Amino acid sequence: MCGIVAAVAQRNVQEILLEGLKRLEYRGYDSAGMTVFNDGVLTRHRALGKVAALTAQLDKAALPGFSGIAHTRWATHGKPSEANAHPHHSSDQVAVVHNGIIENYEAIKESLQRSGYAFSSETDTEVIAHLLSEKLADGLSLFDATQQIVNGLGGAYALGVMCAQEPGVVVGARQGSPLVVGVGINEAFLASDPLALLPVTDRFIYLEEGDLVELREQGAIRIVDRHGNDVERPIHTFEHGDGAASKGDYRHYMLKEIFEQPTVIEAALEGRLSAQSVLIESFGPDALALFQRTRHMHIIACGTSYHAGLVARYWLERYAGVPVQVEVASEYRYRHPVVPEGTLFVTLSQSGETADTLAALRFAKTLNYVGSLAICNVPGSSLVRESDMSLMTRAGPEIGVASTKAFTTQLVALMLLTLSVSKAKNQVEYLDIIAALRTLPEVCQRVLALDSQIEILSQAFAEKHHALFLGRGAHYPIALEGALKLKEISYIHAEAYPAGELKHGPLALVDSEMPVISVAPNDDLLEKLKSNLQEVRARGGKLFVFADESVGIDVQEDIRVLTLPHVHEALAPLLYTLPLQLLSYHVAVLKGTDVDQPRNLAKSVTVE
Ligand code: AGP
């Protein structure tokens, strides 16, 4: 998704803005640009493609100045091109960067055109520049002009704007898309994500929906809420350190994040289990009472987070006896859901800013849920702030667009939820699962040690165009997640099925060209899964099986087997995720794709 960086500093801002854009590259984008107040005028550079292309332009013609705005664009309205890249200007008097979608831009554009404004892009954003220009011509300050025009903007936006008349001023606004203020020493900054600003500050203000902010020289920051009242927002210190935003010795962020999983799983558990018990209060002081009243759950999420929710359904129904409905947020928010009495609304999100999930939460708050719980990786995010309760997954910043450690820590959090609800409602503690959770980081470490064997397996996929993933029970969502990973980063078409469903249609696809990947933990569905695998072999399919060391599937010409250490049945979905992540990673590397920033995708999907 689009990324915004802005600065009002006591030094040249070009490098601050460029470094910020590089740090936002993970969000996914197709062009980049920057406007700096330079020598009395707003001067702009824009480039199609990577931030490196913008850097190359700036190497030839630098943009020194003390205030500026910059942007990475992920195309929504208008193709990726230099003309559609931000910032958008109005007569070189106003410059605007925008993340989000202005839904009523067509009507605004027609009205502006009638007033004589000429448009130079196909974007929805350009209307904002001309609207501001109109207001500034009426004599308003940039801040007042922004305050007036945002009232007429429908849809979602985070904005950074500046104008030639007020050189040391940047104004920001937030409605539906994330924006943070970086608090420096006599300097102030804006960005879509704190990571962009870590070289210049570790202190951040998370703007609320409807907030408007003005940055001025000497680090002056003024925030006004949606009602026009001046407000003080708390300053948070970023806890993860800047190291989290670097690749270290790894070739890709994704690989680093896969290998971080033992550490972050340990972090996700820390302080949430006592010797014999799960600590329900990890979910907040009201959790016990709320879980006791919980008779149903609705879990809403998107993408990988949705897959975590699907695993949790198996856990919550089996171990806590709570009926669960899991749904993708973009569908849920437009249904007319029937909410049984005593239903808890649960959202899952790495970023906490996913537009569909956030909209689903806001919609759910109008219905008769007993409460809302967000399981999230970003403490100050909108989802966390707007939910009744939250549990942080503690995965640390995840830069690779393909989610890895965020998923496994979500699963840990969901198992803690399962154990907590079981304890609160039924007075049942699963001591065996609690004990197994403690050993999980070490078992994960042993699976990651299989990396070189998985790399060898990956060679069989590099020339393939399709793949099938199979799993049963709680491993069906793991198969879905494996297929999503392969699709996202290697661009191989992959589908996942519950293994028992194969014979109802997808078996027709199986021939010697179709690799079929299956996860085979030693659980009560193992024998049924083995029969399904025979159905594949009988049609000449090539099987790749990740199996528990005790299941006894023999390696043969048409079956390649990688054995995994034994783990408690309940936790197997967590463990079997790891080899599928590594497989996708190595296939993508062999195919030479952009592993961390796959084509067409964005990390934080802040538009509908
Ligand atoms: C997963 O690899 C993807 N990046 C994507 O499916 C992601 O999980 C989805 O967009 C939801 O994001 P969230 O967890 O930040 O809400």
Coordinates of C-alpha atoms and ligand atoms in Angstrom, one line a residue:
M1 CA 0.0 0.0 0.0
C2 CA 1.0 3.6 -0.4
G3 CA 3.6 4.9 2.1
I4 CA 3.9 8.5 3.4
V5 CA 7.0 10.2 4.9
A6 CA 7.2 13.9 5.8
A7 CA 9.6 16.0 7.7
V8 CA 10.1 19.5 9.1
A9 CA 13.7 19.5 10.3
Q10 CA 16.7 21.6 11.2
R11 CA 18.7 19.8 8.5
N12 CA 18.4 18.8 4.9
V13 CA 15.4 16.5 4.7
Q14 CA 16.2 14.8 1.4
E15 CA 18.1 11.9 3.0
I16 CA 15.5 11.5 5.8
L17 CA 12.7 11.2 3.3
L18 CA 14.6 8.9 1.0
E19 CA 15.6 6.6 3.8
G20 CA 12.0 6.6 5.1
L21 CA 10.7 5.6 1.6
K22 CA 13.2 2.7 1.5
R23 CA 12.0 1.6 4.8
L24 CA 8.4 1.6 3.5
E25 CA 9.3 -0.4 0.4
Y26 CA 8.0 -3.5 2.2
R27 CA 4.4 -2.2 2.0
G28 CA 4.4 -2.7 -1.8
Y29 CA 4.4 0.1 -4.4
D30 CA 5.0 0.9 -8.0
S31 CA 6.4 4.4 -8.1
A32 CA 7.9 7.0 -5.7
G33 CA 8.2 10.7 -5.4
M34 CA 9.2 13.6 -3.2
T35 CA 8.5 17.4 -2.9
V36 CA 10.9 19.6 -0.9
F37 CA 10.6 23.3 -0.2
N38 CA 13.7 24.3 -2.0
D39 CA 15.0 27.8 -2.7
G40 CA 11.6 29.4 -2.3
V41 CA 9.6 27.0 -4.4
L42 CA 8.1 23.5 -4.1
T43 CA 10.3 21.3 -6.1
R44 CA 9.3 17.7 -7.1
H45 CA 10.9 14.6 -8.4
R46 CA 9.0 11.4 -9.3
A47 CA 10.0 8.1 -10.7
L48 CA 8.2 5.0 -11.9
G49 CA 9.5 1.8 -10.3
K50 CA 11.6 1.4 -7.2
V51 CA 12.9 4.0 -4.8
A52 CA 16.3 3.4 -6.3
A53 CA 15.0 5.1 -9.5
L54 CA 14.1 8.2 -7.5
T55 CA 17.4 8.1 -5.8
A56 CA 19.2 8.0 -9.2
Q57 CA 17.2 11.2 -10.2
L58 CA 18.2 12.9 -6.9
D59 CA 21.8 12.0 -7.5
K60 CA 21.7 14.1 -10.6
A61 CA 19.6 16.9 -9.2
A62 CA 19.5 17.0 -5.4
L63 CA 16.5 18.5 -3.5
P64 CA 18.0 20.1 -0.4
G65 CA 15.5 21.8 2.0
F66 CA 14.3 21.8 5.5
S67 CA 10.7 20.6 4.9
G68 CA 9.3 18.0 2.5
I69 CA 6.8 15.2 1.8
A70 CA 7.5 11.9 0.1
H71 CA 5.5 8.9 -1.1
T72 CA 5.5 5.4 -2.4
R73 CA 2.4 4.7 -4.6
W74 CA 0.5 1.5 -4.9
A75 CA -1.8 2.1 -7.9
T76 CA -5.6 2.2 -7.3
H77 CA -6.9 4.9 -9.6
G78 CA -4.7 5.1 -12.8
K79 CA -1.9 2.9 -13.9
P80 CA 1.6 3.0 -12.4
S81 CA 3.3 5.9 -14.2
E82 CA 5.3 9.0 -13.4
A83 CA 2.3 11.2 -14.0
N84 CA 0.2 9.3 -11.5
A85 CA 3.0 9.2 -8.9
H86 CA 2.7 11.4 -5.8
P87 CA 3.2 14.2 -4.7
H88 CA 0.5 15.8 -6.7
H89 CA 0.8 19.6 -7.2
S90 CA -1.6 22.3 -7.9
S91 CA 0.1 25.1 -9.8
D92 CA 3.3 24.4 -7.8
Q93 CA 1.7 26.2 -4.9
V94 CA 0.4 23.0 -3.2
A95 CA 1.8 19.5 -2.8
V96 CA -0.1 16.5 -1.6
V97 CA 0.7 12.8 -0.7
H98 CA -2.1 10.5 0.0
N99 CA -2.7 6.9 1.1
G100 CA -6.3 5.6 0.7
I101 CA -9.1 6.1 -1.7
I102 CA -11.3 9.2 -2.2
E103 CA -14.5 7.6 -3.1
N104 CA -16.3 10.8 -4.3
Y105 CA -13.4 12.1 -6.3
E106 CA -15.2 12.0 -9.6
A107 CA -17.9 14.5 -8.5
I108 CA -15.2 16.8 -6.9
K109 CA -13.1 16.6 -10.1
E110 CA -16.0 17.6 -12.3
S111 CA -16.7 20.6 -10.1
L112 CA -13.1 21.6 -10.0
Q113 CA -12.8 21.3 -13.8
R114 CA -15.8 23.5 -14.2
S115 CA -13.9 26.1 -12.1
G116 CA -11.0 25.9 -14.5
Y117 CA -8.6 23.5 -12.8
A118 CA -6.7 21.3 -15.2
F119 CA -5.8 17.7 -14.2
S120 CA -2.5 16.1 -15.0
S121 CA -3.1 12.6 -13.6
E122 CA -5.7 9.9 -13.5
T123 CA -5.6 9.7 -9.7
D124 CA -8.3 10.4 -7.1
T125 CA -5.6 12.3 -5.1
E126 CA -5.1 15.2 -7.4
V127 CA -8.5 16.7 -6.4
I128 CA -7.1 17.3 -2.9
A129 CA -4.3 19.5 -4.3
H130 CA -6.7 21.6 -6.3
L131 CA -9.3 21.8 -3.4
L132 CA -6.5 23.1 -1.1
S133 CA -5.4 25.6 -3.8
E134 CA -9.0 27.0 -3.9
K135 CA -9.1 27.4 -0.2
L136 CA -5.6 29.0 0.0
A137 CA -6.7 31.5 -2.6
D138 CA -9.5 32.5 -0.3
G139 CA -6.8 33.5 2.3
L140 CA -7.0 30.4 4.6
S141 CA -3.9 29.0 6.2
L142 CA -2.8 25.5 5.1
F143 CA -4.1 24.0 8.3
D144 CA -7.5 25.7 8.1
A145 CA -7.8 24.9 4.4
T146 CA -7.0 21.2 5.1
Q147 CA -9.5 21.1 8.0
Q148 CA -12.2 22.5 5.7
I149 CA -11.6 20.3 2.7
V150 CA -11.4 16.9 4.6
N151 CA -15.0 17.3 5.6
G152 CA -16.0 16.9 2.0
L153 CA -13.8 13.9 1.3
G154 CA -15.5 10.5 1.2
G155 CA -13.6 7.2 1.7
A156 CA -10.2 6.8 3.4
Y157 CA -7.1 8.9 3.6
A158 CA -3.9 9.6 5.3
L159 CA -2.5 12.9 4.0
G160 CA 0.6 14.9 4.0
V161 CA 0.3 18.4 2.5
M162 CA 2.5 21.5 2.1
C163 CA 2.2 24.8 0.3
A164 CA 4.6 27.4 -1.1
Q165 CA 3.2 30.2 1.1
E166 CA 4.1 28.4 4.4
P167 CA 7.6 27.0 3.9
G168 CA 8.2 25.4 7.3
V169 CA 4.8 23.8 7.6
V170 CA 3.5 20.3 6.8
V171 CA -0.1 19.3 7.6
G172 CA -1.2 15.7 8.0
A173 CA -4.7 14.2 8.4
R174 CA -5.9 10.7 9.1
Q175 CA -9.2 9.0 8.4
G176 CA -9.2 5.3 7.7
S177 CA -5.5 5.0 6.8
P178 CA -2.6 4.9 9.3
L179 CA -0.4 7.9 10.1
V180 CA 2.0 8.5 12.9
V181 CA 3.8 11.6 14.1
G182 CA 7.5 11.2 14.8
V183 CA 8.6 13.5 17.7
G184 CA 12.2 14.6 17.2
I185 CA 14.4 17.1 19.0
N186 CA 13.2 20.4 17.6
E187 CA 12.1 18.4 14.5
A188 CA 8.9 16.6 13.7
F189 CA 7.9 14.0 11.1
L190 CA 5.0 12.1 9.7
A191 CA 4.9 8.5 8.4
S192 CA 2.6 5.6 7.6
D193 CA 4.7 3.4 9.9
P194 CA 7.1 4.2 12.7
L195 CA 9.7 2.0 11.0
A196 CA 10.2 4.7 8.4
L197 CA 11.4 7.2 11.0
L198 CA 13.5 5.0 13.3
P199 CA 16.8 6.6 12.1
V200 CA 15.5 10.0 13.4
T201 CA 13.4 9.2 16.4
D202 CA 11.9 6.4 18.5
R203 CA 9.1 8.6 19.9
F204 CA 5.7 8.4 18.2
I205 CA 2.2 9.8 18.4
Y206 CA -0.4 7.5 16.9
L207 CA -3.1 9.8 15.4
E208 CA -6.7 9.0 16.0
E209 CA -9.4 8.8 13.3
G210 CA -10.3 12.3 12.2
D211 CA -7.2 13.9 13.7
L212 CA -5.4 16.8 11.9
V213 CA -1.8 17.6 12.7
E214 CA 0.4 20.6 11.9
L215 CA 4.2 20.3 12.0
R216 CA 6.1 23.5 12.2
E217 CA 9.7 24.6 12.6
Q218 CA 11.4 23.9 15.9
G219 CA 9.5 20.6 16.3
A220 CA 6.1 22.3 17.1
I221 CA 3.2 19.9 16.8
R222 CA -0.4 20.8 17.0
I223 CA -3.2 18.2 16.9
V224 CA -6.8 18.9 16.5
D225 CA -9.5 16.1 16.8
R226 CA -12.4 15.4 14.5
H227 CA -14.5 18.0 16.4
G228 CA -12.0 20.7 15.9
N229 CA -10.7 20.7 19.5
D230 CA -7.0 21.0 20.2
V231 CA -5.9 17.7 21.9
E232 CA -2.8 16.2 23.5
R233 CA -2.1 12.6 22.3
P234 CA 0.3 10.4 24.3
I235 CA 3.9 9.8 23.0
H236 CA 4.9 6.2 22.8
T237 CA 8.5 4.9 22.7
F238 CA 9.1 2.3 19.9
E239 CA 10.2 -0.8 21.8
H240 CA 11.6 -3.1 19.1
G241 CA 14.8 -1.2 18.3
D242 CA 16.0 -0.4 14.8
G243 CA 17.7 -3.8 14.4
A244 CA 14.2 -5.3 13.6
A245 CA 14.1 -3.3 10.4
S246 CA 17.4 -4.7 9.0
K247 CA 18.0 -8.0 7.2
G248 CA 21.2 -8.8 9.2
D249 CA 23.1 -11.6 7.5
Y250 CA 20.0 -13.0 5.8
R251 CA 19.5 -12.7 2.0
H252 CA 15.9 -11.7 2.5
Y253 CA 13.7 -10.4 5.3
M254 CA 11.4 -13.4 4.8
L255 CA 14.1 -15.8 5.5
K256 CA 15.2 -13.8 8.6
E257 CA 11.6 -13.8 9.8
I258 CA 11.2 -17.5 9.3
F259 CA 14.2 -18.2 11.4
E260 CA 13.1 -15.7 14.1
Q261 CA 10.1 -17.9 14.8
P262 CA 11.5 -19.9 17.8
T263 CA 12.4 -16.6 19.5
V264 CA 9.1 -14.8 18.8
I265 CA 7.1 -17.8 19.8
E266 CA 8.9 -17.7 23.1
A267 CA 8.2 -14.0 23.4
A268 CA 4.5 -14.6 22.6
L269 CA 4.3 -17.0 25.5
E270 CA 6.4 -15.0 28.0
G271 CA 4.5 -14.1 31.2
R272 CA 1.2 -15.7 29.9
L273 CA 1.7 -19.2 31.4
S274 CA 2.3 -20.0 35.1
A275 CA 3.8 -23.3 36.1
Q276 CA 0.5 -25.2 35.7
S277 CA -1.9 -22.8 34.1
V278 CA -2.7 -20.2 31.5
L279 CA -3.0 -16.6 32.8
I280 CA -6.3 -15.4 31.6
E281 CA -5.5 -11.8 32.7
S282 CA -3.0 -11.6 29.8
F283 CA -6.1 -10.7 27.8
G284 CA -6.9 -7.8 30.2
P285 CA -8.6 -7.3 33.5
D286 CA -12.1 -8.0 32.1
A287 CA -11.2 -11.1 30.2
L288 CA -12.3 -13.7 32.8
A289 CA -15.8 -12.3 33.1
L290 CA -16.1 -11.9 29.4
F291 CA -14.9 -15.4 28.6
Q292 CA -17.3 -16.8 31.2
R293 CA -20.2 -15.1 29.3
T294 CA -18.9 -16.3 25.9
R295 CA -21.1 -18.9 24.3
H296 CA -20.1 -18.4 20.6
M297 CA -17.3 -16.7 18.7
H298 CA -17.0 -14.9 15.4
I299 CA -13.5 -14.7 14.1
I300 CA -12.9 -12.2 11.3
A301 CA -9.7 -11.6 9.4
C302 CA -8.1 -11.5 5.9
G303 CA -5.5 -13.6 4.1
T304 CA -3.0 -15.4 6.3
S305 CA -4.7 -14.0 9.5
Y306 CA -7.9 -15.7 8.2
H307 CA -6.0 -19.0 8.0
A308 CA -5.0 -18.6 11.6
G309 CA -8.6 -18.1 12.5
L310 CA -9.6 -21.3 10.7
V311 CA -7.0 -23.3 12.8
A312 CA -8.5 -21.7 15.9
R313 CA -11.9 -23.0 15.1
Y314 CA -10.7 -26.6 15.4
W315 CA -9.0 -25.7 18.7
L316 CA -11.8 -23.7 20.3
E317 CA -14.5 -26.2 19.4
R318 CA -12.4 -29.2 20.5
Y319 CA -10.7 -27.9 23.7
A320 CA -13.1 -25.1 24.9
G321 CA -16.4 -26.4 23.5
V322 CA -17.3 -23.0 22.0
P323 CA -18.9 -22.9 18.5
V324 CA -16.9 -20.7 16.2
Q325 CA -17.6 -19.1 12.9
V326 CA -14.6 -17.8 10.9
E327 CA -15.0 -15.4 7.9
V328 CA -13.0 -13.2 5.7
A329 CA -13.6 -9.5 6.7
S330 CA -14.5 -8.3 3.2
E331 CA -17.5 -10.7 3.1
Y332 CA -18.5 -10.3 6.7
R333 CA -18.8 -6.6 6.6
Y334 CA -21.4 -6.7 3.9
R335 CA -23.6 -9.5 5.2
H336 CA -26.4 -9.3 7.7
P337 CA -24.9 -11.6 10.3
V338 CA -27.1 -13.2 12.9
V339 CA -25.3 -12.8 16.2
P340 CA -26.4 -15.4 18.8
E341 CA -26.5 -14.2 22.4
G342 CA -23.2 -14.4 24.1
T343 CA -21.0 -14.1 21.0
L344 CA -17.5 -12.6 21.3
F345 CA -16.2 -10.8 18.2
V346 CA -12.5 -11.6 17.5
T347 CA -10.3 -9.9 14.9
L348 CA -6.9 -11.2 13.8
S349 CA -4.4 -8.9 12.1
Q350 CA -0.7 -8.5 11.9
S351 CA -0.8 -4.8 11.1
G352 CA -4.0 -3.8 12.9
E353 CA -4.7 -1.4 10.0
T354 CA -6.3 -3.7 7.4
A355 CA -9.2 -1.7 6.0
D356 CA -11.6 -4.6 5.7
T357 CA -10.9 -6.0 9.2
L358 CA -11.2 -2.6 10.7
A359 CA -14.5 -1.9 9.0
A360 CA -15.8 -5.3 10.1
L361 CA -14.9 -4.4 13.7
R362 CA -16.7 -1.0 13.4
F363 CA -19.7 -2.8 11.9
A364 CA -19.7 -5.4 14.7
K365 CA -19.8 -2.7 17.3
T366 CA -23.3 -1.8 16.0
L367 CA -24.5 -5.4 16.7
N368 CA -25.1 -7.2 19.9
Y369 CA -21.8 -8.9 20.6
V370 CA -20.7 -9.3 24.2
G371 CA -17.4 -7.7 23.4
S372 CA -14.5 -7.5 20.9
L373 CA -11.0 -8.9 21.1
A374 CA -8.1 -8.0 18.7
I375 CA -5.2 -10.3 18.4
C376 CA -2.6 -8.1 16.7
N377 CA 1.1 -7.4 16.3
V378 CA 1.1 -3.6 16.4
P379 CA 0.3 -2.1 19.8
G380 CA -0.8 1.3 18.8
S381 CA -2.8 0.2 15.8
S382 CA -6.4 1.2 15.0
L383 CA -7.7 -2.3 15.6
V384 CA -6.2 -2.5 19.1
R385 CA -7.3 1.0 20.0
E386 CA -10.9 0.3 18.9
S387 CA -11.3 -3.1 20.5
D388 CA -12.5 -3.8 24.0
M389 CA -9.6 -6.2 24.7
S390 CA -6.4 -7.0 22.9
L391 CA -3.5 -9.5 23.0
M392 CA -0.3 -8.6 21.3
T393 CA 1.4 -11.4 19.3
R394 CA 4.9 -9.9 19.9
A395 CA 6.3 -11.0 16.6
G396 CA 8.2 -7.7 16.2
P397 CA 8.1 -5.8 12.9
E398 CA 7.5 -8.1 9.9
I399 CA 8.9 -6.6 6.7
G400 CA 8.4 -9.4 4.1
V401 CA 5.1 -9.0 2.5
A402 CA 4.5 -12.8 2.8
S403 CA 3.5 -13.3 6.4
T404 CA 5.5 -15.9 8.4
K405 CA 6.3 -15.2 12.0
A406 CA 3.1 -13.1 12.3
F407 CA 1.1 -16.2 11.5
T408 CA 2.8 -18.6 13.9
T409 CA 2.6 -16.0 16.8
Q410 CA -1.1 -15.5 16.0
L411 CA -1.5 -19.3 16.4
V412 CA 0.3 -19.1 19.8
A413 CA -2.1 -16.3 20.8
L414 CA -5.1 -18.3 19.6
M415 CA -4.0 -21.4 21.6
L416 CA -3.7 -19.1 24.7
L417 CA -7.2 -17.9 23.9
T418 CA -8.4 -21.5 23.6
L419 CA -6.8 -22.5 26.9
S420 CA -8.1 -19.4 28.6
V421 CA -11.7 -19.9 27.5
S422 CA -11.6 -23.5 28.5
K423 CA -10.4 -22.5 32.0
A424 CA -12.8 -19.6 32.4
K425 CA -15.9 -21.6 31.2
N426 CA -15.2 -25.2 32.0
Q427 CA -12.6 -25.1 34.7
V428 CA -10.5 -27.4 32.5
E429 CA -6.7 -26.9 32.2
Y430 CA -4.9 -28.8 29.4
L431 CA -1.6 -29.4 31.3
D432 CA -0.2 -31.5 28.4
I433 CA -0.7 -28.6 25.9
I434 CA 0.7 -26.1 28.3
A435 CA 3.8 -28.3 28.8
A436 CA 4.1 -28.8 25.0
L437 CA 3.8 -25.0 24.4
R438 CA 6.9 -24.5 26.5
T439 CA 9.0 -26.9 24.4
L440 CA 7.6 -25.5 21.1
P441 CA 10.5 -23.0 20.4
E442 CA 13.0 -25.8 20.7
V443 CA 11.0 -28.2 18.4
C444 CA 10.6 -25.3 15.9
Q445 CA 14.4 -24.9 16.0
R446 CA 14.8 -28.6 15.0
V447 CA 12.4 -28.2 12.1
L448 CA 14.3 -25.1 10.8
A449 CA 17.5 -27.2 10.9
L450 CA 15.9 -29.2 8.0
D451 CA 16.3 -26.1 5.8
S452 CA 19.0 -27.5 3.5
Q453 CA 16.8 -30.7 2.8
I454 CA 13.8 -28.5 2.0
E455 CA 16.0 -26.4 -0.3
I456 CA 16.8 -29.6 -2.2
L457 CA 13.1 -30.5 -2.4
S458 CA 12.3 -27.1 -3.8
Q459 CA 14.2 -27.9 -7.0
A460 CA 11.3 -30.1 -8.1
F461 CA 9.0 -27.1 -8.2
A462 CA 10.9 -24.4 -10.0
E463 CA 9.6 -25.5 -13.4
K464 CA 6.1 -26.3 -12.3
H465 CA 3.0 -24.1 -13.1
H466 CA 0.6 -25.6 -10.6
A467 CA 0.7 -27.3 -7.2
L468 CA -1.9 -28.9 -4.9
F469 CA -1.7 -28.8 -1.1
L470 CA -3.5 -31.3 1.1
G471 CA -4.3 -31.5 4.8
R472 CA -7.0 -32.7 7.1
G473 CA -8.6 -31.3 10.2
A474 CA -6.6 -28.3 11.6
H475 CA -4.0 -29.0 8.9
Y476 CA -6.4 -28.1 6.1
P477 CA -5.9 -24.3 7.0
I478 CA -2.2 -25.1 7.1
A479 CA -2.4 -26.4 3.5
L480 CA -4.3 -23.2 2.6
E481 CA -1.5 -21.1 4.1
G482 CA 1.1 -23.2 2.3
A483 CA -0.6 -22.7 -1.0
L484 CA -1.0 -18.9 -0.3
K485 CA 2.7 -18.6 0.4
L486 CA 3.7 -20.4 -2.8
K487 CA 1.3 -18.3 -4.9
E488 CA 2.4 -15.0 -3.3
I489 CA 6.1 -15.2 -3.8
S490 CA 6.8 -17.8 -6.6
Y491 CA 3.7 -17.0 -8.7
I492 CA 3.0 -20.7 -9.1
H493 CA -0.7 -21.4 -9.1
A494 CA -1.4 -23.4 -6.0
E495 CA -4.6 -24.6 -4.4
A496 CA -5.4 -26.3 -1.1
Y497 CA -8.0 -28.9 -0.3
P498 CA -9.1 -31.0 2.7
A499 CA -7.5 -34.3 1.6
G500 CA -10.9 -36.0 1.8
E501 CA -12.4 -33.6 -0.7
L502 CA -9.9 -34.5 -3.5
K503 CA -12.0 -37.3 -4.9
H504 CA -15.0 -34.9 -5.3
G505 CA -13.3 -33.0 -8.2
P506 CA -9.7 -31.8 -7.9
L507 CA -8.4 -35.4 -8.4
A508 CA -9.1 -34.7 -12.1
L509 CA -6.1 -32.3 -12.1
V510 CA -3.6 -34.9 -10.8
D511 CA -1.1 -36.3 -13.3
S512 CA 2.7 -36.7 -13.4
E513 CA 3.1 -33.0 -13.8
M514 CA 1.2 -32.1 -10.7
P515 CA 3.2 -31.9 -7.4
V516 CA 1.0 -32.7 -4.4
I517 CA 2.2 -31.5 -1.1
S518 CA 0.7 -33.0 2.1
V519 CA 1.2 -32.5 5.8
A520 CA 0.9 -35.7 7.8
P521 CA 1.2 -35.3 11.5
N522 CA 0.5 -38.3 13.7
D523 CA -3.1 -37.6 14.6
D524 CA -6.4 -39.4 14.5
L525 CA -6.9 -38.6 10.8
L526 CA -3.6 -40.1 9.7
E527 CA -4.9 -43.4 8.3
K528 CA -7.6 -41.5 6.3
L529 CA -5.0 -39.2 5.0
K530 CA -2.8 -42.1 3.9
S531 CA -5.7 -43.5 1.8
N532 CA -6.1 -40.1 0.2
L533 CA -2.4 -40.1 -0.7
Q534 CA -2.8 -43.5 -2.4
E535 CA -5.5 -41.9 -4.5
V536 CA -2.9 -39.4 -5.7
R537 CA -0.3 -42.1 -6.4
A538 CA -2.7 -44.2 -8.4
R539 CA -3.1 -41.2 -10.8
G540 CA 0.6 -40.7 -11.2
G541 CA 0.8 -37.6 -9.0
K542 CA 4.2 -36.8 -7.4
L543 CA 3.8 -36.6 -3.6
F544 CA 5.8 -34.4 -1.2
V545 CA 4.9 -35.4 2.3
F546 CA 5.9 -33.6 5.5
A547 CA 5.3 -36.3 8.1
D548 CA 5.7 -37.0 11.8
E549 CA 8.7 -39.2 12.5
S550 CA 6.5 -42.0 13.7
V551 CA 4.0 -42.3 10.8
G552 CA 5.9 -44.7 8.6
I553 CA 5.4 -43.4 5.1
D554 CA 8.1 -44.9 3.0
V555 CA 10.1 -42.9 0.5
Q556 CA 9.5 -44.3 -3.0
E557 CA 10.0 -43.1 -6.5
D558 CA 6.8 -41.1 -6.5
I559 CA 6.8 -40.1 -2.8
R560 CA 9.4 -37.8 -1.2
V561 CA 9.1 -37.7 2.5
L562 CA 10.6 -35.3 5.0
T563 CA 10.2 -36.3 8.6
L564 CA 9.5 -33.8 11.4
P565 CA 10.1 -34.2 15.1
H566 CA 7.0 -35.3 17.1
V567 CA 5.0 -32.6 18.7
H568 CA 1.7 -32.6 20.7
E569 CA -1.1 -33.1 18.3
A570 CA -2.7 -29.8 19.2
L571 CA 0.4 -27.9 18.3
A572 CA 1.2 -29.7 15.0
P573 CA -0.4 -27.0 12.9
L574 CA 2.2 -24.5 14.2
L575 CA 5.1 -26.8 13.4
Y576 CA 4.0 -28.0 10.0
T577 CA 3.7 -24.3 8.9
L578 CA 7.5 -23.9 9.0
P579 CA 8.6 -26.4 6.2
L580 CA 5.9 -25.0 3.9
Q581 CA 7.2 -21.5 4.5
L582 CA 10.8 -22.6 3.7
L583 CA 9.6 -24.6 0.6
S584 CA 7.9 -21.5 -0.9
Y585 CA 10.9 -19.4 0.0
H586 CA 13.4 -21.6 -1.8
V587 CA 11.1 -22.1 -4.8
A588 CA 10.8 -18.3 -5.1
V589 CA 14.6 -17.8 -4.8
L590 CA 15.1 -20.4 -7.6
K591 CA 12.6 -18.6 -9.8
G592 CA 14.3 -15.3 -9.1
T593 CA 11.2 -13.4 -8.0
D594 CA 11.2 -10.4 -5.6
V595 CA 10.7 -12.5 -2.4
D596 CA 10.2 -9.6 0.0
Q597 CA 8.1 -7.4 -2.2
P598 CA 6.2 -9.8 -4.6
R599 CA 4.5 -8.2 -7.5
N600 CA 1.0 -6.5 -7.1
L601 CA 0.9 -7.1 -3.3
A602 CA 1.1 -4.8 -0.4
K603 CA 2.0 -5.5 3.2
S604 CA -0.6 -3.5 4.9
V605 CA -3.8 -3.3 2.9
T606 CA -5.3 -0.1 4.1
V607 CA -7.8 0.3 1.2
E608 CA -10.9 -1.7 0.7
Ligands
AGP1 C1 0.0 -12.9 3.9 O1 1.2 -13.4 3.4 C2 -0.4 -11.6 3.2 N1 0.6 -10.6 3.4 C3 -1.9 -11.2 3.5 O2 -2.7 -12.3 3.2 C4 -2.2 -10.7 4.9 O3 -2.2 -11.7 5.8 C5 -3.6 -10.0 4.9 O4 -3.5 -8.9 4.0 C6 -4.0 -9.5 6.3 O5 -3.1 -8.6 6.8 P1 -3.2 -8.3 8.4 O6 -2.8 -9.5 9.1 O7 -2.2 -7.2 8.6 O8 -4.6 -7.8 8.7

